[in-house]
């Protein structure tokens, strides 16, 4: 099976209401347990706010460190999941479920090459 990255993008701004966030986390827990039970789960985790990021940019034989996200935008990577799926259609089906659970855009992208079992 190939491995796929599901990137979850969220808008800048404050956290959602606790009731909403609790429902999202419950739905994500259900998805994770199902992925684990089917052998498709590899890894996944939410990320801290983009203000905690550090960018390392090479140039002239040195590396410049800057605080903050790589680019400024209205949306940023808020979390990700890596899963195994037999094909893109199966990975997209999981991605749809993540989009419905989080109410956020989800990008599904295959890793290069075949995953080692």
mmCIF file of C-alpha atoms in Angstrom:
data_model
loop_
_atom_site.group_PDB
_atom_site.id
_atom_site.type_symbol
_atom_site.label_atom_id
_atom_site.label_comp_id
_atom_site.label_asym_id
_atom_site.label_seq_id
_atom_site.Cartn_x
_atom_site.Cartn_y
_atom_site.Cartn_z
ATOM 1 C CA UNK A 1 0.000 0.000 0.000
ATOM 2 C CA UNK A 2 1.120 3.547 -0.670
ATOM 3 C CA UNK A 3 1.424 6.203 1.988
ATOM 4 C CA UNK A 4 -0.485 9.484 1.772
ATOM 5 C CA UNK A 5 -0.198 12.771 3.608
ATOM 6 C CA UNK A 6 -3.456 14.418 4.654
ATOM 7 C CA UNK A 7 -2.707 18.079 5.423
ATOM 8 C CA UNK A 8 -5.389 19.927 7.374
ATOM 9 C CA UNK A 9 -5.509 23.685 6.850
ATOM 10 C CA UNK A 10 -7.152 26.048 9.290
ATOM 11 C CA UNK A 11 -7.831 29.772 9.176
ATOM 12 C CA UNK A 12 -5.843 32.274 11.210
ATOM 13 C CA UNK A 13 -7.599 33.557 14.263
ATOM 14 C CA UNK A 14 -8.837 32.385 17.599
ATOM 15 C CA UNK A 15 -9.822 28.927 18.632
ATOM 16 C CA UNK A 16 -13.376 27.749 17.971
ATOM 17 C CA UNK A 17 -15.917 27.520 20.777
ATOM 18 C CA UNK A 18 -15.158 24.682 23.239
ATOM 19 C CA UNK A 19 -18.346 22.777 22.333
ATOM 20 C CA UNK A 20 -17.475 22.837 18.641
ATOM 21 C CA UNK A 21 -13.848 21.828 19.285
ATOM 22 C CA UNK A 22 -14.952 18.986 21.575
ATOM 23 C CA UNK A 23 -17.204 17.565 18.829
ATOM 24 C CA UNK A 24 -14.360 17.830 16.284
ATOM 25 C CA UNK A 25 -11.935 16.042 18.603
ATOM 26 C CA UNK A 26 -14.494 13.289 19.248
ATOM 27 C CA UNK A 27 -14.979 12.772 15.498
ATOM 28 C CA UNK A 28 -11.210 12.731 14.931
ATOM 29 C CA UNK A 29 -10.840 10.120 17.664
ATOM 30 C CA UNK A 30 -13.388 7.909 15.893
ATOM 31 C CA UNK A 31 -11.492 8.298 12.603
ATOM 32 C CA UNK A 32 -8.151 7.493 14.200
ATOM 33 C CA UNK A 33 -9.484 4.345 15.882
ATOM 34 C CA UNK A 34 -10.983 3.209 12.577
ATOM 35 C CA UNK A 35 -7.726 3.871 10.725
ATOM 36 C CA UNK A 36 -5.843 1.923 13.386
ATOM 37 C CA UNK A 37 -8.277 -1.000 13.248
ATOM 38 C CA UNK A 38 -7.917 -1.241 9.455
ATOM 39 C CA UNK A 39 -4.106 -1.058 9.543
ATOM 40 C CA UNK A 40 -4.101 2.241 7.609
ATOM 41 C CA UNK A 41 -2.866 4.492 10.439
ATOM 42 C CA UNK A 42 0.792 5.597 10.320
ATOM 43 C CA UNK A 43 1.011 8.878 12.254
ATOM 44 C CA UNK A 44 -0.835 12.133 12.799
ATOM 45 C CA UNK A 45 -0.794 15.163 15.046
ATOM 46 C CA UNK A 46 -1.980 18.738 15.381
ATOM 47 C CA UNK A 47 0.529 21.584 15.251
ATOM 48 C CA UNK A 48 1.053 24.666 17.399
ATOM 49 C CA UNK A 49 0.135 28.112 16.056
ATOM 50 C CA UNK A 50 2.297 29.273 13.103
ATOM 51 C CA UNK A 51 3.830 31.985 15.292
ATOM 52 C CA UNK A 52 5.846 29.196 16.975
ATOM 53 C CA UNK A 53 7.534 28.246 13.688
ATOM 54 C CA UNK A 54 11.156 28.903 12.795
ATOM 55 C CA UNK A 55 12.192 29.005 9.140
ATOM 56 C CA UNK A 56 15.725 28.026 8.106
ATOM 57 C CA UNK A 57 16.647 29.555 4.751
ATOM 58 C CA UNK A 58 19.949 28.617 3.030
ATOM 59 C CA UNK A 59 21.948 31.185 1.106
ATOM 60 C CA UNK A 60 25.578 32.042 0.412
ATOM 61 C CA UNK A 61 26.810 28.988 2.326
ATOM 62 C CA UNK A 62 24.959 29.978 5.494
ATOM 63 C CA UNK A 63 21.525 29.378 6.977
ATOM 64 C CA UNK A 64 19.385 32.303 8.108
ATOM 65 C CA UNK A 65 16.854 31.630 10.889
ATOM 66 C CA UNK A 66 13.663 33.686 11.006
ATOM 67 C CA UNK A 67 10.689 33.482 13.352
ATOM 68 C CA UNK A 68 7.202 32.779 12.108
ATOM 69 C CA UNK A 69 5.715 30.826 9.251
ATOM 70 C CA UNK A 70 7.380 30.381 5.863
ATOM 71 C CA UNK A 71 4.704 32.511 4.212
ATOM 72 C CA UNK A 72 1.932 34.701 5.509
ATOM 73 C CA UNK A 73 -1.547 33.689 4.566
ATOM 74 C CA UNK A 74 -5.115 33.398 5.706
ATOM 75 C CA UNK A 75 -4.770 29.644 6.216
ATOM 76 C CA UNK A 76 -1.960 27.565 7.638
ATOM 77 C CA UNK A 77 -1.095 23.941 8.232
ATOM 78 C CA UNK A 78 -2.803 23.055 11.497
ATOM 79 C CA UNK A 79 -2.198 19.322 11.553
ATOM 80 C CA UNK A 80 -1.580 16.268 9.444
ATOM 81 C CA UNK A 81 -2.117 12.544 9.190
ATOM 82 C CA UNK A 82 -0.021 9.982 7.363
ATOM 83 C CA UNK A 83 -1.928 6.887 6.319
ATOM 84 C CA UNK A 84 -1.591 3.791 4.179
ATOM 85 C CA UNK A 85 -4.154 3.198 1.456
ATOM 86 C CA UNK A 86 -4.341 0.833 -1.502
ATOM 87 C CA UNK A 87 -4.870 3.722 -3.939
ATOM 88 C CA UNK A 88 -5.680 7.420 -4.289
ATOM 89 C CA UNK A 89 -9.441 6.813 -4.241
ATOM 90 C CA UNK A 90 -9.192 5.158 -0.817
ATOM 91 C CA UNK A 91 -6.962 7.976 0.471
ATOM 92 C CA UNK A 92 -9.441 10.552 -0.845
ATOM 93 C CA UNK A 93 -12.269 8.756 0.954
ATOM 94 C CA UNK A 94 -10.380 9.145 4.240
ATOM 95 C CA UNK A 95 -9.612 12.765 3.343
ATOM 96 C CA UNK A 96 -13.324 13.462 2.806
ATOM 97 C CA UNK A 97 -14.059 12.084 6.248
ATOM 98 C CA UNK A 98 -11.362 14.298 7.789
ATOM 99 C CA UNK A 99 -12.781 17.351 5.993
ATOM 100 C CA UNK A 100 -16.269 16.570 7.307
ATOM 101 C CA UNK A 101 -14.981 15.924 10.839
ATOM 102 C CA UNK A 102 -12.852 19.084 11.049
ATOM 103 C CA UNK A 103 -14.939 21.413 8.849
ATOM 104 C CA UNK A 104 -11.597 22.417 7.292
ATOM 105 C CA UNK A 105 -9.857 21.963 3.919
ATOM 106 C CA UNK A 106 -7.786 18.782 3.621
ATOM 107 C CA UNK A 107 -5.079 18.229 1.009
ATOM 108 C CA UNK A 108 -4.336 14.594 0.095
ATOM 109 C CA UNK A 109 -0.929 13.949 -1.422
ATOM 110 C CA UNK A 110 0.905 10.665 -2.115
ATOM 111 C CA UNK A 111 4.491 10.144 -1.032
ATOM 112 C CA UNK A 112 6.949 9.370 -3.823
ATOM 113 C CA UNK A 113 7.684 5.704 -4.452
ATOM 114 C CA UNK A 114 6.025 2.716 -2.885
ATOM 115 C CA UNK A 115 5.836 2.430 0.898
ATOM 116 C CA UNK A 116 7.792 -0.379 2.492
ATOM 117 C CA UNK A 117 5.669 -2.801 4.512
#
